[in-house]
Short mmCIF file of C-alpha atoms and ligand atoms in Angstrom, two decimals:
data_model
loop_
_atom_site.label_atom_id
_atom_site.label_comp_id
_atom_site.label_asym_id
_atom_site.label_seq_id
_atom_site.Cartn_x
_atom_site.Cartn_y
_atom_site.Cartn_z
CA UNK A 1 27.51 38.00 42.45
CA UNK A 2 29.46 34.83 41.57
CA UNK A 3 27.51 31.92 39.82
CA UNK A 4 29.07 28.47 39.63
CA UNK A 5 27.23 26.34 36.78
CA UNK A 6 27.54 22.62 36.85
CA UNK A 7 27.25 21.33 33.34
CA UNK A 8 28.85 22.62 30.06
CA UNK A 9 25.99 21.30 27.76
CA UNK A 10 23.72 23.72 25.83
CA UNK A 11 22.03 24.86 28.78
CA UNK A 12 24.72 25.38 31.01
CA UNK A 13 26.77 27.27 28.28
CA UNK A 14 23.87 29.65 27.25
CA UNK A 15 23.29 30.60 30.93
CA UNK A 16 27.19 31.33 31.22
CA UNK A 17 27.08 33.24 27.95
CA UNK A 18 23.89 35.57 29.00
CA UNK A 19 25.25 36.12 32.72
CA UNK A 20 28.79 37.03 31.35
CA UNK A 21 27.08 39.39 29.00
CA UNK A 22 25.18 40.88 31.97
CA UNK A 23 28.61 41.20 33.90
CA UNK A 24 28.11 38.29 36.39
CA UNK A 25 31.41 36.28 37.74
CA UNK A 26 30.67 32.81 36.14
CA UNK A 27 32.63 29.52 36.38
CA UNK A 28 31.39 26.53 34.44
CA UNK A 29 32.23 23.06 35.71
CA UNK A 30 32.10 20.10 33.13
CA UNK A 31 32.64 16.70 34.35
CA UNK A 32 33.83 15.58 30.78
CA UNK A 33 37.47 15.89 29.88
CA UNK A 34 36.80 17.92 26.85
CA UNK A 35 33.94 19.06 24.34
CA UNK A 36 31.42 16.83 23.19
CA UNK A 37 32.38 15.31 19.70
CA UNK A 38 29.64 12.91 19.03
CA UNK A 39 26.09 13.57 18.95
CA UNK A 40 22.38 14.00 17.23
CA UNK A 41 20.70 16.52 14.93
CA UNK A 42 18.59 19.13 16.86
CA UNK A 43 15.57 20.75 15.23
CA UNK A 44 15.94 24.02 16.71
CA UNK A 45 13.16 26.71 16.93
CA UNK A 46 10.80 28.18 19.44
CA UNK A 47 11.90 30.42 22.53
CA UNK A 48 15.56 28.82 22.42
CA UNK A 49 15.65 30.24 18.82
CA UNK A 50 14.47 33.71 20.16
CA UNK A 51 16.99 33.70 22.82
CA UNK A 52 20.13 32.91 20.58
CA UNK A 53 19.13 35.92 18.36
CA UNK A 54 18.72 38.08 21.53
CA UNK A 55 22.25 36.84 22.51
CA UNK A 56 23.79 37.93 19.08
CA UNK A 57 24.60 34.35 18.19
CA UNK A 58 21.93 33.48 15.49
CA UNK A 59 24.40 34.06 12.56
CA UNK A 60 26.95 31.43 13.99
CA UNK A 61 24.08 28.97 14.72
CA UNK A 62 22.56 29.27 11.24
CA UNK A 63 26.17 28.86 9.51
CA UNK A 64 26.79 25.70 11.66
CA UNK A 65 23.37 24.32 10.60
CA UNK A 66 22.42 21.87 7.82
CA UNK A 67 19.69 22.22 5.33
CA UNK A 68 17.02 19.69 5.82
CA UNK A 69 14.09 19.55 3.14
CA UNK A 70 12.00 16.79 4.41
CA UNK A 71 11.54 14.00 6.73
CA UNK A 72 11.00 10.69 4.35
CA UNK A 73 9.51 7.68 5.77
CA UNK A 74 10.82 4.62 3.92
CA UNK A 75 9.88 1.12 3.74
CA UNK A 76 12.09 -1.76 4.02
CA UNK A 77 13.31 -1.32 0.21
CA UNK A 78 13.98 2.22 0.78
CA UNK A 79 10.47 3.30 -1.15
CA UNK A 80 9.24 6.80 0.40
CA UNK A 81 5.83 5.76 2.03
CA UNK A 82 5.09 9.39 3.55
CA UNK A 83 6.81 12.60 4.36
CA UNK A 84 6.92 15.94 6.38
CA UNK A 85 7.74 18.87 4.42
CA UNK A 86 10.42 20.73 6.49
CA UNK A 87 10.02 23.72 4.21
CA UNK A 88 6.26 23.73 5.05
CA UNK A 89 7.18 23.17 8.81
CA UNK A 90 9.60 26.16 8.77
CA UNK A 91 7.05 28.50 7.27
CA UNK A 92 4.63 27.67 10.13
CA UNK A 93 7.24 29.03 12.45
CA UNK A 94 7.88 32.10 10.40
CA UNK A 95 11.15 30.50 8.99
CA UNK A 96 12.74 30.50 12.56
CA UNK A 97 13.93 26.95 12.39
CA UNK A 98 17.34 25.34 11.84
CA UNK A 99 18.76 21.65 12.27
CA UNK A 100 21.92 21.59 14.01
CA UNK A 101 24.12 18.99 15.55
CA UNK A 102 24.41 19.16 19.32
CA UNK A 103 28.09 19.35 19.32
CA UNK A 104 27.94 22.14 16.85
CA UNK A 105 25.44 24.03 18.98
CA UNK A 106 27.48 23.57 22.16
CA UNK A 107 30.55 24.81 20.00
CA UNK A 108 28.88 28.09 19.00
CA UNK A 109 28.06 28.62 22.59
CA UNK A 110 31.04 27.93 24.00
CA UNK A 111 33.28 29.96 21.53
CA UNK A 112 31.09 32.78 21.91
CA UNK A 113 31.95 32.96 25.58
CA UNK A 114 33.90 36.16 26.71
CA UNK A 115 37.57 34.98 28.11
CA UNK A 116 36.13 36.14 31.68
CA UNK A 117 34.41 32.84 31.84
CA UNK A 118 36.39 30.21 33.43
CA UNK A 119 35.29 26.92 31.88
CA UNK A 120 36.81 23.98 33.30
CA UNK A 121 36.51 20.43 31.80
CA UNK A 122 37.21 17.41 33.78
CA UNK A 123 35.57 19.13 37.06
CA UNK A 124 32.68 16.96 37.97
CA UNK A 125 30.76 18.14 40.91
CA UNK A 126 30.45 15.42 43.72
CA UNK A 127 29.19 17.42 46.78
CA UNK A 128 27.17 20.59 47.57
CA UNK A 129 26.98 22.35 50.91
CA UNK A 130 24.47 25.21 51.67
CA UNK A 131 26.29 28.02 53.73
CA UNK A 132 23.20 29.96 54.07
CA UNK A 133 23.83 33.09 51.62
CA UNK A 134 26.56 31.20 49.80
CA UNK A 135 27.18 27.44 48.51
CA UNK A 136 30.45 25.31 48.85
CA UNK A 137 30.73 22.88 45.62
CA UNK A 138 33.15 20.04 46.01
CA UNK A 139 34.82 18.75 42.90
CA UNK A 140 35.65 14.78 41.97
CA UNK A 141 39.52 15.90 42.62
CA UNK A 142 38.60 17.04 46.12
CA UNK A 143 38.92 20.90 45.33
CA UNK A 144 36.25 23.17 46.66
CA UNK A 145 34.95 26.48 45.58
CA UNK A 146 32.28 28.84 46.73
CA UNK A 147 29.71 30.92 45.05
CA UNK A 148 26.55 32.95 45.55
CA UNK A 149 24.45 30.59 43.72
CA UNK A 150 24.83 27.15 42.16
CA UNK A 151 23.27 26.31 38.90
CA UNK A 152 22.61 22.56 38.11
CA UNK A 153 22.69 22.54 33.89
CA UNK A 154 23.91 18.92 34.37
CA UNK A 155 21.23 17.17 32.29
CA UNK A 156 18.53 14.60 32.77
CA UNK A 157 20.67 12.63 35.09
CA UNK A 158 21.52 15.60 37.17
CA UNK A 159 24.09 14.90 40.09
CA UNK A 160 23.19 18.54 41.60
CA UNK A 161 19.49 17.28 41.52
CA UNK A 162 20.36 13.95 43.30
CA UNK A 163 22.55 15.66 45.94
CA UNK A 164 20.25 18.56 46.75
CA UNK A 165 16.53 17.42 46.01
CA UNK A 166 16.79 13.50 46.32
CA UNK A 167 17.07 10.50 44.44
CA UNK A 168 16.49 10.22 40.47
CA UNK A 169 13.42 7.88 40.73
CA UNK A 170 11.41 10.52 42.59
CA UNK A 171 11.55 12.94 39.40
CA UNK A 172 11.84 10.80 36.31
CA UNK A 173 9.03 9.66 34.21
CA UNK A 174 10.15 6.80 31.74
CA UNK A 175 7.87 7.39 28.63
CA UNK A 176 8.38 3.94 27.39
CA UNK A 177 11.35 4.24 24.74
CA UNK A 178 15.08 3.83 24.54
CA UNK A 179 16.81 6.14 22.18
CA UNK A 180 20.39 6.12 20.58
CA UNK A 181 22.51 8.11 17.99
CA UNK A 182 25.92 7.72 16.53
CA UNK A 183 27.77 9.15 13.51
CA UNK A 184 29.10 6.92 10.75
CA UNK A 185 30.53 7.35 7.36
CA UNK A 186 29.11 5.78 4.08
CA UNK A 187 29.26 7.19 0.70
CA UNK A 188 26.21 5.12 -0.63
CA UNK A 189 23.88 5.92 2.24
CA UNK A 190 24.95 9.41 2.21
CA UNK A 191 24.20 9.89 -1.44
CA UNK A 192 20.82 8.37 -0.98
CA UNK A 193 19.87 10.49 1.94
CA UNK A 194 20.94 13.80 0.18
CA UNK A 195 19.31 16.88 2.38
CA UNK A 196 16.58 14.76 3.76
CA UNK A 197 16.11 12.95 7.05
CA UNK A 198 15.19 9.53 6.18
CA UNK A 199 13.75 7.27 8.44
CA UNK A 200 12.19 3.70 8.36
CA UNK A 201 8.33 3.60 8.59
CA UNK A 202 8.18 0.90 10.98
CA UNK A 203 6.20 -0.55 13.79
CA UNK A 204 7.74 -0.35 17.60
CA UNK A 205 11.12 0.93 16.31
CA UNK A 206 12.63 3.47 13.92
CA UNK A 207 15.94 4.25 12.59
CA UNK A 208 17.00 7.49 10.58
CA UNK A 209 19.68 9.06 9.14
CA UNK A 210 20.78 12.63 8.42
CA UNK A 211 23.51 13.41 5.95
CA UNK A 212 26.42 15.64 7.40
CA UNK A 213 29.16 17.59 5.84
CA UNK A 214 32.49 15.50 5.10
CA UNK A 215 30.42 12.47 3.83
CA UNK A 216 29.08 11.59 7.40
CA UNK A 217 25.89 10.85 8.67
CA UNK A 218 24.09 10.96 11.82
CA UNK A 219 22.06 7.74 12.84
CA UNK A 220 19.15 8.47 15.12
CA UNK A 221 17.11 5.31 16.63
CA UNK A 222 14.18 4.83 18.93
CA UNK A 223 12.14 1.78 20.03
CA UNK A 224 9.38 0.93 22.44
CA UNK A 225 10.26 -0.87 25.72
CA UNK A 226 8.81 -0.69 29.12
CA UNK A 227 12.06 -1.47 30.75
CA UNK A 228 14.03 1.70 31.53
CA UNK A 229 17.15 -0.31 32.33
CA UNK A 230 19.94 0.54 29.83
CA UNK A 231 22.20 -2.01 28.21
CA UNK A 232 26.16 -2.27 29.21
CA UNK A 233 27.11 -2.87 25.37
CA UNK A 234 25.11 -0.27 23.41
CA UNK A 235 26.31 -1.28 20.00
CA UNK A 236 25.35 -5.04 20.62
CA UNK A 237 22.09 -3.94 22.10
CA UNK A 238 21.40 -1.74 18.63
CA UNK A 239 22.25 -4.68 16.61
CA UNK A 240 19.88 -7.11 18.45
CA UNK A 241 17.25 -4.53 18.55
CA UNK A 242 17.23 -3.15 15.18
CA UNK A 243 18.96 -5.79 12.98
CA UNK A 244 15.62 -7.01 11.42
CA UNK A 245 14.94 -3.31 9.91
CA UNK A 246 15.59 -3.24 6.14
CA UNK A 247 16.79 -0.53 3.74
CA UNK A 248 20.09 0.93 4.90
CA UNK A 249 20.00 -0.09 8.67
CA UNK A 250 21.97 -3.59 8.59
CA UNK A 251 24.85 -1.51 6.82
CA UNK A 252 24.77 1.41 9.43
CA UNK A 253 24.51 -1.37 12.35
CA UNK A 254 27.83 -2.79 10.69
CA UNK A 255 29.34 0.52 10.92
CA UNK A 256 28.28 1.61 14.14
CA UNK A 257 31.13 3.08 16.35
CA UNK A 258 32.20 1.36 19.82
CA UNK A 259 29.93 1.85 22.74
CA UNK A 260 31.90 4.93 24.06
CA UNK A 261 30.82 6.76 20.96
CA UNK A 262 27.30 5.90 20.75
CA UNK A 263 24.66 8.04 22.49
CA UNK A 264 22.12 5.69 24.47
CA UNK A 265 19.54 6.53 26.97
CA UNK A 266 16.06 6.06 27.91
CA UNK A 267 13.36 8.73 26.79
CA UNK A 268 12.02 10.29 29.74
CA UNK A 269 10.71 13.43 31.32
CA UNK A 270 11.71 15.22 34.86
CA UNK A 271 9.00 16.74 36.84
CA UNK A 272 9.49 18.72 40.24
CA UNK A 273 7.24 20.58 42.42
CA UNK A 274 10.18 23.10 42.90
CA UNK A 275 13.46 24.07 40.65
CA UNK A 276 15.36 25.79 43.52
CA UNK A 277 16.31 25.29 47.09
CA UNK A 278 18.41 27.95 49.02
CA UNK A 279 21.29 29.01 46.97
CA UNK A 280 20.88 26.03 44.50
CA UNK A 281 18.77 26.16 41.28
CA UNK A 282 18.19 23.68 38.40
CA UNK A 283 17.69 24.61 34.57
CA UNK A 284 17.24 22.61 31.38
CA UNK A 285 17.07 18.80 31.56
CA UNK A 286 17.99 18.74 34.91
CA UNK A 287 14.46 20.10 36.13
CA UNK A 288 12.23 19.93 33.36
CA UNK A 289 13.44 17.59 30.60
CA UNK A 290 10.64 17.46 27.96
CA UNK A 291 12.14 14.43 26.11
CA UNK A 292 12.85 14.01 22.46
CA UNK A 293 9.16 13.66 21.88
CA UNK A 294 8.77 17.19 22.31
CA UNK A 295 11.60 18.04 20.18
CA UNK A 296 12.33 21.25 21.99
CA UNK A 297 14.46 20.16 24.85
CA UNK A 298 17.64 22.30 23.79
CA UNK A 299 15.24 25.08 22.94
CA UNK A 300 13.87 25.15 26.39
CA UNK A 301 16.97 24.58 27.81
CA UNK A 302 18.53 27.75 26.25
CA UNK A 303 15.37 29.89 26.96
CA UNK A 304 15.35 28.79 30.54
CA UNK A 305 18.89 29.67 30.80
CA UNK A 306 18.23 33.22 29.37
CA UNK A 307 15.14 33.88 31.75
CA UNK A 308 17.00 32.85 34.68
CA UNK A 309 20.20 35.22 33.73
CA UNK A 310 17.67 38.21 33.15
CA UNK A 311 16.12 37.64 36.33
CA UNK A 312 19.16 37.31 38.57
CA UNK A 313 20.35 40.70 37.16
CA UNK A 314 17.14 42.48 37.35
CA UNK A 315 15.31 40.93 40.51
CA UNK A 316 16.17 42.93 44.02
CA UNK A 317 17.33 39.45 45.29
CA UNK A 318 18.46 35.94 44.47
CA UNK A 319 15.23 34.42 45.93
CA UNK A 320 12.92 36.59 44.01
CA UNK A 321 15.12 35.96 40.89
CA UNK A 322 14.50 32.17 41.32
CA UNK A 323 10.91 32.50 41.97
CA UNK A 324 10.14 34.71 38.89
CA UNK A 325 12.32 32.34 36.72
CA UNK A 326 10.25 29.35 37.76
CA UNK A 327 6.72 31.31 37.51
CA UNK A 328 7.66 32.38 33.91
CA UNK A 329 9.18 29.21 32.67
CA UNK A 330 7.14 26.30 34.36
CA UNK A 331 4.01 27.03 32.34
CA UNK A 332 5.71 26.72 29.01
CA UNK A 333 7.55 23.29 29.80
CA UNK A 334 4.41 21.67 31.63
CA UNK A 335 2.80 22.45 28.14
CA UNK A 336 5.36 21.02 26.11
CA UNK A 337 5.55 17.99 28.19
CA UNK A 338 2.02 17.15 27.89
CA UNK A 339 2.00 17.70 24.11
CA UNK A 340 5.09 15.09 23.99
CA UNK A 341 3.03 12.35 26.06
CA UNK A 342 -0.10 12.79 24.19
CA UNK A 343 1.79 12.47 20.89
CA UNK A 344 3.83 9.34 21.90
CA UNK A 345 1.63 7.02 20.13
CA UNK A 346 1.93 8.78 16.78
CA UNK A 347 5.61 9.52 17.31
CA UNK A 348 6.29 5.74 17.08
CA UNK A 349 3.24 3.65 16.26
CA UNK A 350 2.96 0.39 18.34
CA UNK A 351 1.15 -1.46 15.77
CA UNK A 352 0.48 -1.70 12.06
CA UNK A 353 -3.06 -0.13 12.17
CA UNK A 354 -1.36 3.13 13.91
CA UNK A 355 1.45 3.13 11.51
CA UNK A 356 -1.04 3.17 8.38
CA UNK A 357 -3.13 5.99 10.09
CA UNK A 358 -0.08 8.00 10.39
CA UNK A 359 0.69 7.58 6.93
CA UNK A 360 -2.74 8.63 6.20
CA UNK A 361 -2.46 11.78 8.59
CA UNK A 362 0.82 13.09 6.79
CA UNK A 363 -0.44 12.87 3.47
CA UNK A 364 -3.53 14.91 4.49
CA UNK A 365 -1.52 17.53 6.57
CA UNK A 366 0.47 18.19 3.32
CA UNK A 367 -2.51 19.78 1.87
CA UNK A 368 -2.14 23.57 1.43
CA UNK A 369 -3.36 25.43 4.57
CA UNK A 370 -3.00 22.41 7.06
CA UNK A 371 0.88 22.99 8.00
CA UNK A 372 0.06 25.30 10.77
CA UNK A 373 -2.49 23.00 12.58
CA UNK A 374 0.06 20.05 12.03
CA UNK A 375 2.80 22.20 13.50
CA UNK A 376 0.71 23.13 16.51
CA UNK A 377 -0.36 19.46 17.19
CA UNK A 378 3.29 18.49 17.01
CA UNK A 379 5.07 21.31 18.71
CA UNK A 380 2.34 22.70 21.10
CA UNK A 381 1.45 26.51 21.39
CA UNK A 382 4.04 29.06 20.23
CA UNK A 383 5.33 31.45 23.04
CA UNK A 384 6.96 34.75 23.21
CA UNK A 385 8.53 33.98 26.64
CA UNK A 386 11.72 35.61 25.67
CA UNK A 387 10.76 38.34 23.68
CA UNK A 388 8.33 39.39 26.12
CA UNK A 389 10.95 39.43 28.50
CA UNK A 390 13.07 41.54 26.57
CA UNK A 391 10.18 44.00 26.18
CA UNK A 392 9.82 44.00 29.99
CA UNK A 393 6.22 42.91 29.43
CA UNK A 394 6.63 39.93 32.08
CA UNK A 395 8.68 41.58 34.55
CA UNK A 396 6.96 42.47 37.80
CA UNK A 397 7.85 45.75 39.40
CA UNK A 398 10.36 45.62 42.07
C1 FAD B 1 17.75 11.82 20.23
C2 FAD B 1 17.66 13.15 20.74
C3 FAD B 1 17.02 14.22 19.90
C4 FAD B 1 16.80 15.30 20.33
N1 FAD B 1 16.36 16.29 19.49
C5 FAD B 1 15.85 17.63 19.87
C6 FAD B 1 15.60 18.50 19.09
O1 FAD B 1 15.35 18.43 17.92
N2 FAD B 1 15.21 19.74 19.40
C7 FAD B 1 15.76 20.25 20.75
O2 FAD B 1 15.57 21.23 21.06
N3 FAD B 1 15.97 19.26 21.76
C8 FAD B 1 16.16 18.12 21.39
N4 FAD B 1 16.60 17.01 22.20
C9 FAD B 1 16.88 17.68 23.69
C10 FAD B 1 18.04 18.02 23.70
O3 FAD B 1 19.23 17.33 23.28
C11 FAD B 1 18.15 18.13 25.71
O4 FAD B 1 17.10 18.56 25.98
C12 FAD B 1 19.31 19.05 25.62
O5 FAD B 1 20.49 18.71 25.41
C13 FAD B 1 19.42 19.40 27.21
O6 FAD B 1 20.60 20.17 27.32
P1 FAD B 1 21.05 20.63 29.05
O7 FAD B 1 22.32 21.12 28.74
O8 FAD B 1 20.10 20.64 29.87
O9 FAD B 1 21.61 19.03 29.31
P2 FAD B 1 22.80 18.10 28.71
O10 FAD B 1 22.95 18.23 27.24
O11 FAD B 1 22.57 16.48 29.25
O12 FAD B 1 24.20 18.57 29.45
C14 FAD B 1 24.42 18.41 30.61
C15 FAD B 1 26.09 18.41 30.89
O13 FAD B 1 26.20 18.35 32.26
C16 FAD B 1 27.56 17.54 32.56
N5 FAD B 1 27.55 17.02 33.63
C17 FAD B 1 26.62 15.88 34.29
N6 FAD B 1 26.94 15.57 35.51
C18 FAD B 1 27.79 16.62 35.68
C19 FAD B 1 28.64 16.82 37.08
N7 FAD B 1 28.27 15.98 38.21
N8 FAD B 1 29.55 17.70 37.04
C20 FAD B 1 29.95 18.33 35.99
N9 FAD B 1 29.12 18.28 34.82
C21 FAD B 1 28.34 17.39 34.66
C22 FAD B 1 27.38 16.48 31.32
O14 FAD B 1 28.71 16.02 30.92
C23 FAD B 1 26.84 17.37 30.11
O15 FAD B 1 28.01 18.15 29.36
C24 FAD B 1 16.81 15.54 21.86
C25 FAD B 1 17.38 14.86 22.75
C26 FAD B 1 17.69 13.42 22.15
C27 FAD B 1 18.49 12.39 23.20
#
C-alpha cells in the first residue's frame, strides 16, 4: 500500500511515523518551504501522549519539553491574582503531561522518521482526482503522483477538505475569539516569568508568556470578537487590540516580530458528517479541530493518526479501516468539542463579574482533593483510546 499524506504538521508526521513502522510506503507533501520555526506552547497529555509512548518517542518529547510549574494570572501591575497549579494538574493525569513548543514536537516526530519516508517540503497539494481504487494528487508545480490513499492532514484550513468535501464555511464553526502567538526576547520579562506561564487576568482579552530556553519567551494572545475575518497586518492588529493591557504587554508588543513570524487565526472547530470519501480521508484539525479551548488538538491529532495507521494495517480493506478509524475517534473528539464550547465563558471572561467568579473558582480548586474534578471540568473525560487499541480491545473481528 502507498499512502500520500498532505501536511507535515504534528498529525501528518505522526501518521507517517506510525505507517512507516508498520511497513507502509509513505510520501509526505508539505506546502511550506521547510520545517516550521515559530510556534506556541502546547500542553501535551491525553491519548496523543499514550500514542507517542507507543511509538517509542516519549523520551525525545520529554527531553524537548519545558517545565511549567503554574499558570499565574496577573493584574496590570504584575501582581498574582489567581493561579492554576500545573503540578497538581499533572498529578490528576498521573504525571502524563508535558509542555512542548509546537515546532519542537514536530521536530521530534520528523527526526524520528525512518529514511524510507519521503518528506517533501515546498510540495503544496492543489488537485485531487478520484481514480476508483487509487487517487491522483497534483502539486503546485504541476507534478502528479498516485497513491492507494490520500490523507489530508493539512490543518484547520485544509485544501484536501475543500477539494474533496466542499467549502470551508460548511464545516467551520467560529467560536468568537481570535488568537495569536509569537516568540521574542527580553531578559527582564524572562526573569519575571521563570518557570511559570504568566498571563494577564483581564476581561475580553488576555496575553500570556512562557519562558523558553536561550532567554526567549513565547507570547500567547486571545481576544473575543464576533468577526471571523483576519487582519492583513497581524502585528499592527495585536498592538491595536492588546495595547491597553498593563504589566509586560506593551514591551512585548514593541518586541513583536514582523507579521510573517506571527501566528494569527480565528479560534474555531471543524465538524463534518463524514471524514472520508473514496480513497481520501482526513485526520487531525482538518476534520475535527477541537480548538485551543479544548487544549488537546495536537494530542487528538496524534491519537487519530495512530488509530488510522493501526486500522489501515489491520483491517481487511481500506474502506473498513476508514470506517473503523472514524467509529473509534469520533466520540472522543465530539466530547472534547462540547467541553471546549461549554468552557468558553470561563476560558476568557466577557465581563468583570465572570472574571471575579473565575478567580474565586480557581482559589477553591486549589483545595486538596479538588484537582481531579477541576481537571475533568477543563479537559473532559479521559480516554484509553490508544491503549485499548494496542491491547486489541477495540478491534472488531475481521
Ligand atoms: C494558540 C494555540 C494553542 C494550542 N494549544 C494546544 C495545547 O495546549 N495542546 C494541544 O494538544 N493542542 C493545542 N493546540 C492545537 C494544536 O496546535 C493543533 O490542533 C495541531 O497543531 C493540529 O495539527 P495538524 O497537524 O492536524 O494541523 P497543522 O498543525 O495545521 O498542520 C497542517 C500542515 O499542513 C500543511 N498544509 C496546509 N495546506 C497544505 C497543502 N495544500 N499542501 C501541503 N501541505 C499543506 C501546513 O503547512 C501544515 O504544516 C493549540 C492551538 C493554538 C492555535
